GROMACS .gro file of N, CA, C and O in nm:
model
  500
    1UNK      N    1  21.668  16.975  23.242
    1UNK     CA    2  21.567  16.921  23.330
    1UNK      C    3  21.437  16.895  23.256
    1UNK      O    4  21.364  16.798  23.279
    2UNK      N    5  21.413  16.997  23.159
    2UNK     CA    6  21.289  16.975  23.097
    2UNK      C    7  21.278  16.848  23.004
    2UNK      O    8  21.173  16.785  23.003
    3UNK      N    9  21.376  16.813  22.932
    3UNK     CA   10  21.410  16.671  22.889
    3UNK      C   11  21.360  16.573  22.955
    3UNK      O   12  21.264  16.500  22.933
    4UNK      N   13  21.429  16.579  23.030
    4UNK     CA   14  21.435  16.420  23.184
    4UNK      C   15  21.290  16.409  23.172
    4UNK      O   16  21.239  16.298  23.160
    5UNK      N   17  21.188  16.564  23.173
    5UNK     CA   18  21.067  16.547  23.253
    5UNK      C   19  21.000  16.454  23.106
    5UNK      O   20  20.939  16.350  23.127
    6UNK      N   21  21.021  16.508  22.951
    6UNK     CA   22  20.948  16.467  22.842
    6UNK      C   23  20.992  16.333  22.858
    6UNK      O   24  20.912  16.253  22.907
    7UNK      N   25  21.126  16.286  22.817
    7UNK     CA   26  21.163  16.138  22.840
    7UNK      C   27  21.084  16.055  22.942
    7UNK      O   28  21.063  15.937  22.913
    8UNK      N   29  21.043  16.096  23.043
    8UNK     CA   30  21.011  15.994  23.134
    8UNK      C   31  20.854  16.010  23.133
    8UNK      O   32  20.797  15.939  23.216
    9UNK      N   33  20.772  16.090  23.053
    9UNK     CA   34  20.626  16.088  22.978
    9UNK      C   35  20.669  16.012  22.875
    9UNK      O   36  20.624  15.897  22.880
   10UNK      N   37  20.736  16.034  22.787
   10UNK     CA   38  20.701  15.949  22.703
   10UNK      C   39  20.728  15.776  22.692
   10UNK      O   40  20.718  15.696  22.598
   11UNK      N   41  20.751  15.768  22.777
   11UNK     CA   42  20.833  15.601  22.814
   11UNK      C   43  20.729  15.571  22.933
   11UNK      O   44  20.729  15.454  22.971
   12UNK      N   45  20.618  15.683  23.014
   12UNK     CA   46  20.555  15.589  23.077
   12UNK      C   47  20.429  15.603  22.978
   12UNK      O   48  20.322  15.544  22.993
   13UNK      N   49  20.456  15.683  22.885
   13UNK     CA   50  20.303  15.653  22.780
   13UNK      C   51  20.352  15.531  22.675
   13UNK      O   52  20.263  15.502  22.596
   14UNK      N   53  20.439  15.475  22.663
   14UNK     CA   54  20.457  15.400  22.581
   14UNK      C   55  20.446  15.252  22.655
   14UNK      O   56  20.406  15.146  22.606
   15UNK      N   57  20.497  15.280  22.792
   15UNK     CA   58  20.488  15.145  22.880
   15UNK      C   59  20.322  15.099  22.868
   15UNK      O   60  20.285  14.986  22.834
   16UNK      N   61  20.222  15.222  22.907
   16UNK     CA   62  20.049  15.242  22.942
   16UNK      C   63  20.074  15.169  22.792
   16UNK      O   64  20.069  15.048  22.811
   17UNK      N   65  20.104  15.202  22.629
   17UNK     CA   66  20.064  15.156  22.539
   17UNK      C   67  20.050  15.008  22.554
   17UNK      O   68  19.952  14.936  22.538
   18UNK      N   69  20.184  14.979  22.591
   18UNK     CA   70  20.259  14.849  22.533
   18UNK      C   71  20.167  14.755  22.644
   18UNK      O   72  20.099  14.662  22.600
   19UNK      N   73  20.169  14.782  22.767
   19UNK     CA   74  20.073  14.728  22.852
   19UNK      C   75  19.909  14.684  22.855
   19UNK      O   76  19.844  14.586  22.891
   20UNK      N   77  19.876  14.848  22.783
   20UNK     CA   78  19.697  14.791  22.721
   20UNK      C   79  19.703  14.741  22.652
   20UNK      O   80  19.587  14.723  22.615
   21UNK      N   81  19.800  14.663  22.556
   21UNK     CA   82  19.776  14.566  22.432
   21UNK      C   83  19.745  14.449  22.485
   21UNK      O   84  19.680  14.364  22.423
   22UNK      N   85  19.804  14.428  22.652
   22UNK     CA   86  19.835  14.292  22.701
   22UNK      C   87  19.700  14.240  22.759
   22UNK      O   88  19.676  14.120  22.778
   23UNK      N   89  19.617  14.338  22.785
   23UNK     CA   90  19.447  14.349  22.824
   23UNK      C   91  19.402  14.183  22.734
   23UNK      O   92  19.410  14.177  22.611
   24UNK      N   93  19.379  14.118  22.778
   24UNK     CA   94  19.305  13.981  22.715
   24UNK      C   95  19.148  13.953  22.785
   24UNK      O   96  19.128  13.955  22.906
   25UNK      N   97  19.041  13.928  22.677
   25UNK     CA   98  18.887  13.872  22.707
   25UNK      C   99  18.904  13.813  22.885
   25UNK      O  100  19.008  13.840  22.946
   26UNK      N  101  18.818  13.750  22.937
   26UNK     CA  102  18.771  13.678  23.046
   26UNK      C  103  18.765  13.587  22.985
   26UNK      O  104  18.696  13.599  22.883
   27UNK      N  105  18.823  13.465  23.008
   27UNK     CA  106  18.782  13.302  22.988
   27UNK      C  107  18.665  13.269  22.992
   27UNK      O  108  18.607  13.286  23.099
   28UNK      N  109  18.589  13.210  22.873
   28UNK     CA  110  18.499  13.142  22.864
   28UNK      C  111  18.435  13.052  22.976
   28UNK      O  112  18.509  12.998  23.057
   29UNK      N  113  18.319  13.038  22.982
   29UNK     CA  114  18.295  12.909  23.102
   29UNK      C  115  18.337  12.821  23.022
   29UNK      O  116  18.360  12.838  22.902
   30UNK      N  117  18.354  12.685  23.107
   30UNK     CA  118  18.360  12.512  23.075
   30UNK      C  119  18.258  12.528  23.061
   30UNK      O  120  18.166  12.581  23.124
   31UNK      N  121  18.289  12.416  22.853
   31UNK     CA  122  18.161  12.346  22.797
   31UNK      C  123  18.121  12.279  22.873
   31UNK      O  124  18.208  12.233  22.947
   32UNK      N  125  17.980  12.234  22.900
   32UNK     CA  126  17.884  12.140  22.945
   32UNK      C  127  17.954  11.993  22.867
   32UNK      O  128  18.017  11.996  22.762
   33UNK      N  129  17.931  11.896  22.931
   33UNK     CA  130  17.957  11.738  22.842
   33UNK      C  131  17.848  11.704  22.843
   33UNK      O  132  17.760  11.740  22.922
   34UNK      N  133  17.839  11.626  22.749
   34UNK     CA  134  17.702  11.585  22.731
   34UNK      C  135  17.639  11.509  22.812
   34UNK      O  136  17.528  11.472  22.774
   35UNK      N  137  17.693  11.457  22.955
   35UNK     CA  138  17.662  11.414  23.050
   35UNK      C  139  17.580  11.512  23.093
   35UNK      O  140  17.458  11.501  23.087
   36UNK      N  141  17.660  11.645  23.154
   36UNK     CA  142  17.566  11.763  23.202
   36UNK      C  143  17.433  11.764  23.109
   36UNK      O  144  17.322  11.738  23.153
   37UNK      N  145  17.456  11.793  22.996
   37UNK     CA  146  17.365  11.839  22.954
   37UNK      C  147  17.199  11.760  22.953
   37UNK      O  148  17.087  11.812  22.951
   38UNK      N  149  17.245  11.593  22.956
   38UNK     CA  150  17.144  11.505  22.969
   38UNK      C  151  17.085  11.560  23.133
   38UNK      O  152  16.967  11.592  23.152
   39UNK      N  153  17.199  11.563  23.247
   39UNK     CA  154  17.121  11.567  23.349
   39UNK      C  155  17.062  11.680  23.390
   39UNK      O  156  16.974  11.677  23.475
   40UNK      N  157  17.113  11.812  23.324
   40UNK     CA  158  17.049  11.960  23.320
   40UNK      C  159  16.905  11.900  23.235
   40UNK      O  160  16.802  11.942  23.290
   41UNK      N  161  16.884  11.829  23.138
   41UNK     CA  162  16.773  11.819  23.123
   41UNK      C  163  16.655  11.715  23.189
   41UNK      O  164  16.534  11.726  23.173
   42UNK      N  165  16.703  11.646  23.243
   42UNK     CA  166  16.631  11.553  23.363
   42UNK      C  167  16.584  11.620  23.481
   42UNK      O  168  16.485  11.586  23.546
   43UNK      N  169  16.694  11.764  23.518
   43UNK     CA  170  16.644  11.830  23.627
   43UNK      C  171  16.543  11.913  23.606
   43UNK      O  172  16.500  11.988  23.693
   44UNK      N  173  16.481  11.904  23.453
   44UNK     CA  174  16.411  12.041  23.440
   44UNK      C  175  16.453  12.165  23.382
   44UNK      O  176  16.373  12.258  23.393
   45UNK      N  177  16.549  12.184  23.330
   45UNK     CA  178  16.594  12.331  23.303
   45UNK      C  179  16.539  12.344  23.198
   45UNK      O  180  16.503  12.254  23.123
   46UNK      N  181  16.526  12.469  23.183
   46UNK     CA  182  16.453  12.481  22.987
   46UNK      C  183  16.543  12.481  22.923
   46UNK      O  184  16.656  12.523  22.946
   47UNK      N  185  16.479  12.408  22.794
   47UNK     CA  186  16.593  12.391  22.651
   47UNK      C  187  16.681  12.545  22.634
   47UNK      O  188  16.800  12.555  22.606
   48UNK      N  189  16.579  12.663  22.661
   48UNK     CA  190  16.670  12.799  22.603
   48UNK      C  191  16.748  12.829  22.717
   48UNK      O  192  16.835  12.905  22.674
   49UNK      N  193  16.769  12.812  22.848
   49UNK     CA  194  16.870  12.805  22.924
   49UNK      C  195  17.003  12.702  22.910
   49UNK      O  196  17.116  12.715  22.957
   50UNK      N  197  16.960  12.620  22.848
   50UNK     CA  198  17.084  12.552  22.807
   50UNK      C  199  17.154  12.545  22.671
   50UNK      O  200  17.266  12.504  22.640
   51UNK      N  201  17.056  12.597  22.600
   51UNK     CA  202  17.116  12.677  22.498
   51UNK      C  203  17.195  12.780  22.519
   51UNK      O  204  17.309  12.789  22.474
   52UNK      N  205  17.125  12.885  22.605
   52UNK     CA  206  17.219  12.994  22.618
   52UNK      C  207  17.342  12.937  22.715
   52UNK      O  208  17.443  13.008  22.713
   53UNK      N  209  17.346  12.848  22.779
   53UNK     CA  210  17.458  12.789  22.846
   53UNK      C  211  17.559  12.769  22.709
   53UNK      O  212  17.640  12.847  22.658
   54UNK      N  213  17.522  12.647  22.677
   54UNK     CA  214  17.588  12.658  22.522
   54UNK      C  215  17.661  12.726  22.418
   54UNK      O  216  17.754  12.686  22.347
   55UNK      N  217  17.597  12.844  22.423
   55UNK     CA  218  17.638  12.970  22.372
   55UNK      C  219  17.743  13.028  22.405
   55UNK      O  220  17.833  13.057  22.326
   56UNK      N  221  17.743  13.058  22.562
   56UNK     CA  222  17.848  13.124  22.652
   56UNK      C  223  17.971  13.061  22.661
   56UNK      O  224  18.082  13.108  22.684
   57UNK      N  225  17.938  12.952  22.639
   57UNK     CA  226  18.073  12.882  22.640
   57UNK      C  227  18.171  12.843  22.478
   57UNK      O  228  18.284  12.794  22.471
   58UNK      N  229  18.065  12.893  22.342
   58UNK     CA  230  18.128  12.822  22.266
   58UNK      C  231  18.121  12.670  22.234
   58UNK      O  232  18.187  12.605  22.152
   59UNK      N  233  18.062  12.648  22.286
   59UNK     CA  234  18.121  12.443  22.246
   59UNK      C  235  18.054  12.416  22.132
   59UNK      O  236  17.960  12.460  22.066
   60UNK      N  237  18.159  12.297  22.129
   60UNK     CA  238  18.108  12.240  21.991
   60UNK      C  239  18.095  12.121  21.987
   60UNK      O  240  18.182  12.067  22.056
   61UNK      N  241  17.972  11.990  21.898
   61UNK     CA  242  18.000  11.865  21.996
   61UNK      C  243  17.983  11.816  21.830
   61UNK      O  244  17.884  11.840  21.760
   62UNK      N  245  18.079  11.758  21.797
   62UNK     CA  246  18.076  11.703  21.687
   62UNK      C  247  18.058  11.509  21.741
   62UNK      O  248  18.147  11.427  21.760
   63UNK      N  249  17.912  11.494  21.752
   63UNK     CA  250  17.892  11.356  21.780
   63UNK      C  251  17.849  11.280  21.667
   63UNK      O  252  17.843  11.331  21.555
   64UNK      N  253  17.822  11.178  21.686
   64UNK     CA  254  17.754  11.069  21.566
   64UNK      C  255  17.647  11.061  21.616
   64UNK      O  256  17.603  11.081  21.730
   65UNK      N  257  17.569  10.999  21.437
   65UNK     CA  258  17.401  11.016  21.466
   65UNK      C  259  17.409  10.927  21.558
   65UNK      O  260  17.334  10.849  21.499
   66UNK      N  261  17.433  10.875  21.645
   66UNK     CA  262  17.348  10.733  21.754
   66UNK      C  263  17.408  10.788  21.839
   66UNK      O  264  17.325  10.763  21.927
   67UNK      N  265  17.521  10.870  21.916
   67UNK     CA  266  17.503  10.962  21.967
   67UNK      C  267  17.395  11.073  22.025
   67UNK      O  268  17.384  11.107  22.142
   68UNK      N  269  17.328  11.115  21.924
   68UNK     CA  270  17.237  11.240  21.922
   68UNK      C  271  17.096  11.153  21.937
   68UNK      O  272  16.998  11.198  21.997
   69UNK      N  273  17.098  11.045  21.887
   69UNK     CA  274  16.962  10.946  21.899
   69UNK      C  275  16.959  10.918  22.077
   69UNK      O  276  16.865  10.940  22.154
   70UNK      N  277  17.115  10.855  22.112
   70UNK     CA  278  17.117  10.812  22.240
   70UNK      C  279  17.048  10.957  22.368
   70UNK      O  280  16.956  10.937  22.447
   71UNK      N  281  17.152  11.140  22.349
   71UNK     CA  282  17.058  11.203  22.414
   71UNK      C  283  16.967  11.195  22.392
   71UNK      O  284  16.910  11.168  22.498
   72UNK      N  285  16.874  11.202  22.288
   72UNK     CA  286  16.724  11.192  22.262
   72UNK      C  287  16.631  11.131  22.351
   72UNK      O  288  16.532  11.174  22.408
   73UNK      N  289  16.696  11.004  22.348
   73UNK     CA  290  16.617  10.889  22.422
   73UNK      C  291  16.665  10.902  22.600
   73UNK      O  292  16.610  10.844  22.693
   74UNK      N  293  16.764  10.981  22.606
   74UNK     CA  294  16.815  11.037  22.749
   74UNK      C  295  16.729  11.170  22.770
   74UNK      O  296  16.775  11.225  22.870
   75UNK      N  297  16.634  11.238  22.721
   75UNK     CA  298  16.548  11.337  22.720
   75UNK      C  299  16.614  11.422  22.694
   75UNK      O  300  16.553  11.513  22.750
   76UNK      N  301  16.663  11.448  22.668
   76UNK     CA  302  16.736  11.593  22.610
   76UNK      C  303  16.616  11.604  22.510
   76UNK      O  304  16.537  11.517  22.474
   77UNK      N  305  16.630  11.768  22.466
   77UNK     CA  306  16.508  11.849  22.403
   77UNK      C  307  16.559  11.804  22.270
   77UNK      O  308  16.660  11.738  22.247
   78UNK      N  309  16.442  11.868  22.162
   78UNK     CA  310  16.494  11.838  21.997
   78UNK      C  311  16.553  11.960  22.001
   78UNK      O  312  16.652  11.965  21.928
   79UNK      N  313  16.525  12.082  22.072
   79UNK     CA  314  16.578  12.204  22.063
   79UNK      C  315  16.744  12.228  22.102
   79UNK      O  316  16.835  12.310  22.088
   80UNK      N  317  16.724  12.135  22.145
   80UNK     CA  318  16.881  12.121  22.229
   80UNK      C  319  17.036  12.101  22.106
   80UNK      O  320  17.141  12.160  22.081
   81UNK      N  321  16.931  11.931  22.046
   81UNK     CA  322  17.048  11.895  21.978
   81UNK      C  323  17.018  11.949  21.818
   81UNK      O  324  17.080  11.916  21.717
   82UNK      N  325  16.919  12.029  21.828
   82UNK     CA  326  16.929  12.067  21.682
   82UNK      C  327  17.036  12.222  21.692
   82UNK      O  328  17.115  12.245  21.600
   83UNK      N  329  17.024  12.317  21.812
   83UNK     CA  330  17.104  12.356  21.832
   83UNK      C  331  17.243  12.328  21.832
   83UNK      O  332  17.311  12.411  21.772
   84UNK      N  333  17.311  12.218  21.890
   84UNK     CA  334  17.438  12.121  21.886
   84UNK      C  335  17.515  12.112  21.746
   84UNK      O  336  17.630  12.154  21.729
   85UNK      N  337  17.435  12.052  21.651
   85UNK     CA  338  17.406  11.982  21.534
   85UNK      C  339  17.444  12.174  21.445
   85UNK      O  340  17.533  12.191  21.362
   86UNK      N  341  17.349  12.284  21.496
   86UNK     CA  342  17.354  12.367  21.409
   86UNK      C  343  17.457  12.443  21.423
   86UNK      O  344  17.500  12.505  21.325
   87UNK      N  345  17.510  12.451  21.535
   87UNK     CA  346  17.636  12.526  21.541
   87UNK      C  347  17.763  12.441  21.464
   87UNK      O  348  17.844  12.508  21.399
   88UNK      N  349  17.776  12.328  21.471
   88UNK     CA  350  17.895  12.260  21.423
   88UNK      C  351  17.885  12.279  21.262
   88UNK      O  352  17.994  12.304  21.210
   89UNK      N  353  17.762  12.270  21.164
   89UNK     CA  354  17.735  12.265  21.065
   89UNK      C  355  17.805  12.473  21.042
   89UNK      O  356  17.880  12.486  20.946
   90UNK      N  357  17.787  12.554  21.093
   90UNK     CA  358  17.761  12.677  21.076
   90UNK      C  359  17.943  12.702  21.085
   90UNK      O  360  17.998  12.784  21.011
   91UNK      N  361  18.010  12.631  21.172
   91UNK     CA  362  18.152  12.665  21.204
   91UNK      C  363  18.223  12.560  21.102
   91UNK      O  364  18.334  12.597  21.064
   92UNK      N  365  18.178  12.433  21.049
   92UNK     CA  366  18.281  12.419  20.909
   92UNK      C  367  18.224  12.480  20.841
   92UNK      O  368  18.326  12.520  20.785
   93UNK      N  369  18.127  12.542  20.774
   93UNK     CA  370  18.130  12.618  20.707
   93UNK      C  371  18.211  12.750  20.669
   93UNK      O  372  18.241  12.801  20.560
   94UNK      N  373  18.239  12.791  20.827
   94UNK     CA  374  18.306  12.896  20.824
   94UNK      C  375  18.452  12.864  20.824
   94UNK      O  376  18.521  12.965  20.812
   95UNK      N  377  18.512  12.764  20.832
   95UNK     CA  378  18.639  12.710  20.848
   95UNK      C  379  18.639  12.649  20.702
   95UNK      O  380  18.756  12.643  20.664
   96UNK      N  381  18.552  12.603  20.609
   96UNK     CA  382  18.549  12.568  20.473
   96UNK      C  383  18.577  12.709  20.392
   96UNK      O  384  18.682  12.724  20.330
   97UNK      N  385  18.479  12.807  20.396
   97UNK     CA  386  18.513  12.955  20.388
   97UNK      C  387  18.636  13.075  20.395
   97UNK      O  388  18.653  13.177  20.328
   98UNK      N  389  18.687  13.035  20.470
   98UNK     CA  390  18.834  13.082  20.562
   98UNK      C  391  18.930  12.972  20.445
   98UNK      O  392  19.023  13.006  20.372
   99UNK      N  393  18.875  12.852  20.460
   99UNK     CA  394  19.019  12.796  20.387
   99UNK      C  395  18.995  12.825  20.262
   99UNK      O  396  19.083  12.777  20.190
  100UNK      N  397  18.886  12.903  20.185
  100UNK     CA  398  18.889  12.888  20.025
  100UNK      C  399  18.916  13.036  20.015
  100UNK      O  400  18.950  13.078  19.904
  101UNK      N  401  18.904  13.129  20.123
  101UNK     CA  402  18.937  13.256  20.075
  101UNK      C  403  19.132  13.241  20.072
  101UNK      O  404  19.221  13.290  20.002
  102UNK      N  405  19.128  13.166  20.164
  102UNK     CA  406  19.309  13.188  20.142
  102UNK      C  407  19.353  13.153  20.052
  102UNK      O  408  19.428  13.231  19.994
  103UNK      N  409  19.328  13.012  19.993
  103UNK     CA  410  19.343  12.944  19.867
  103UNK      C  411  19.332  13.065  19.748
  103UNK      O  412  19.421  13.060  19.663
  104UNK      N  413  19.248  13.155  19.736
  104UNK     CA  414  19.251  13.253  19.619
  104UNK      C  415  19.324  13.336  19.680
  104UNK      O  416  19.393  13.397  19.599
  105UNK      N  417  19.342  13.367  19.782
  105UNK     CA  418  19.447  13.475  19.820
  105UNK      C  419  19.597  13.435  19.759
  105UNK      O  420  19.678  13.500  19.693
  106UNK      N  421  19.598  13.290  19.812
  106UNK     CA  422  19.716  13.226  19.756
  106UNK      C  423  19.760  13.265  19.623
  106UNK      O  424  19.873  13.308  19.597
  107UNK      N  425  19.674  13.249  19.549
  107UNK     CA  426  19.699  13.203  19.395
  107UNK      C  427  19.653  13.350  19.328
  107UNK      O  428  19.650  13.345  19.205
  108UNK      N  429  19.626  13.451  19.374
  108UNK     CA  430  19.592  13.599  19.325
  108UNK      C  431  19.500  13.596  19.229
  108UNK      O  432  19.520  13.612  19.108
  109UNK      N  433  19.364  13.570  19.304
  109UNK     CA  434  19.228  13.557  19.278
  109UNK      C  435  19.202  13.717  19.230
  109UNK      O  436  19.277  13.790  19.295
  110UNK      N  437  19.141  13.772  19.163
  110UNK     CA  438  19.098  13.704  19.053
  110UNK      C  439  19.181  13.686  18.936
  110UNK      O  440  19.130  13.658  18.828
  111UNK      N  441  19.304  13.701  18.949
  111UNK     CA  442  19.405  13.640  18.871
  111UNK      C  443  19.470  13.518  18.874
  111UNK      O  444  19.517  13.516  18.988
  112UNK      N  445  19.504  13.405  18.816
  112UNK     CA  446  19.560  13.274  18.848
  112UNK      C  447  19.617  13.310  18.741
  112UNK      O  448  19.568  13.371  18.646
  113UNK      N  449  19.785  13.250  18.765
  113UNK     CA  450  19.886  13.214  18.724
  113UNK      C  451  19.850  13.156  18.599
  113UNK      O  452  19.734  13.124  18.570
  114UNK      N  453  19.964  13.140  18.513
  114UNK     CA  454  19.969  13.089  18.375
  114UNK      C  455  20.027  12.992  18.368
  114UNK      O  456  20.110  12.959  18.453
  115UNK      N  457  20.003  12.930  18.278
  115UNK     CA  458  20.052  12.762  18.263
  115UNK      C  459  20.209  12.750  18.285
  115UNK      O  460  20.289  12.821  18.226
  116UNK      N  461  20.238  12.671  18.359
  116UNK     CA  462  20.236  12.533  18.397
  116UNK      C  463  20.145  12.547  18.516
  116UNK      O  464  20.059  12.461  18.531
  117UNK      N  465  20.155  12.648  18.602
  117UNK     CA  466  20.112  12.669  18.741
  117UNK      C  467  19.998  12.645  18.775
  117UNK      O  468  19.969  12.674  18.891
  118UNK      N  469  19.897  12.587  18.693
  118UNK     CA  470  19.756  12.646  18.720
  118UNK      C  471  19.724  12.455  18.754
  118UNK      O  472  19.650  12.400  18.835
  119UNK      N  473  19.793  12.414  18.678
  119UNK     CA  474  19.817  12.252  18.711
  119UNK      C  475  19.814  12.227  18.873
  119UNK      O  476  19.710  12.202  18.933
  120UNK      N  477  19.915  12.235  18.921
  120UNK     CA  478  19.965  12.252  19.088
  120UNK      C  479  19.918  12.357  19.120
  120UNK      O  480  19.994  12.452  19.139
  121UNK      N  481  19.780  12.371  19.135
  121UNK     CA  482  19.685  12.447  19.205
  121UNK      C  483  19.604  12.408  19.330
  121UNK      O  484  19.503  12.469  19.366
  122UNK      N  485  19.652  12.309  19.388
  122UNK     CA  486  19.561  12.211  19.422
  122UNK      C  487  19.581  12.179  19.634
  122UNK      O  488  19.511  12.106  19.704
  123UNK      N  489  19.681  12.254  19.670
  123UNK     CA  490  19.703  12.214  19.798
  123UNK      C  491  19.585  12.178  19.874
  123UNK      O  492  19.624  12.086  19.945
  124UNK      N  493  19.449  12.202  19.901
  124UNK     CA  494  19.418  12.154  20.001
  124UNK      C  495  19.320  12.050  19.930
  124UNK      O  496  19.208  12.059  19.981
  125UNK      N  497  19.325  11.968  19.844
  125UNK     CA  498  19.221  11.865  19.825
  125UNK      C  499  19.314  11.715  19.803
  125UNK      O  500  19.255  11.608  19.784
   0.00000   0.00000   0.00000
């Protein structure tokens, strides 16, 4: 009997394990489009409220300069799109970063391979 009782602790502590792994974040809000964001700024909102909108959500707006000229001239703040502009610059960086640490991971930094190999070194360019 005392069995039955350990077996069936340890299978509902392993279920509780296997179950809190399954625990996932809260979904992000929906990014703003840059529609919103022109008319959040026509209504008045302050640039750091829509920044921190921005924020909460993650987004990223990889536009072209006449793009960023066009909000401009749609009133959007300079604070706004230099924010826009600075996050996208800050995340390839970090995605440029990420891909060059693997690249030496690849190739057993700080060791590289000996010839012929060092030739066909080259996957991501």
């Amino acid at each position: 009997m005392h069995t039955l009782t350990l077996r069936r602790s340890l299978l509902l502590a392993g279920l509780a394990l296997t179950l809190g792994g399954c625990v996932t974040a809260p979904p992000l809000p929906p990014a703003p489009t840059t529609d919103e964001i022109v008319q959040m700024s026509k209504d008045g909102i302050p640039p750091a409220e829509i920044i921190q909108r921005l924020e909460e959500s993650r987004a990223l707006y990889p536009l072209k300069a006449s793009q960023l000229a066009k909000l401009r001239e749609d009133g959007v703040s300079d604070e706004v799109i230099d924010y826009m502009q600075q996050t996208l610059i800050e995340t390839e960086r970090m995605r440029e970063a990420m891909r060059e640490r693997d690249r030496m991971w690849m190739y057993g930094y700080p060791y590289y391979p000996a010839y012929p190999w060092g030739y066909w070194r080259r996957p991501y360019r």
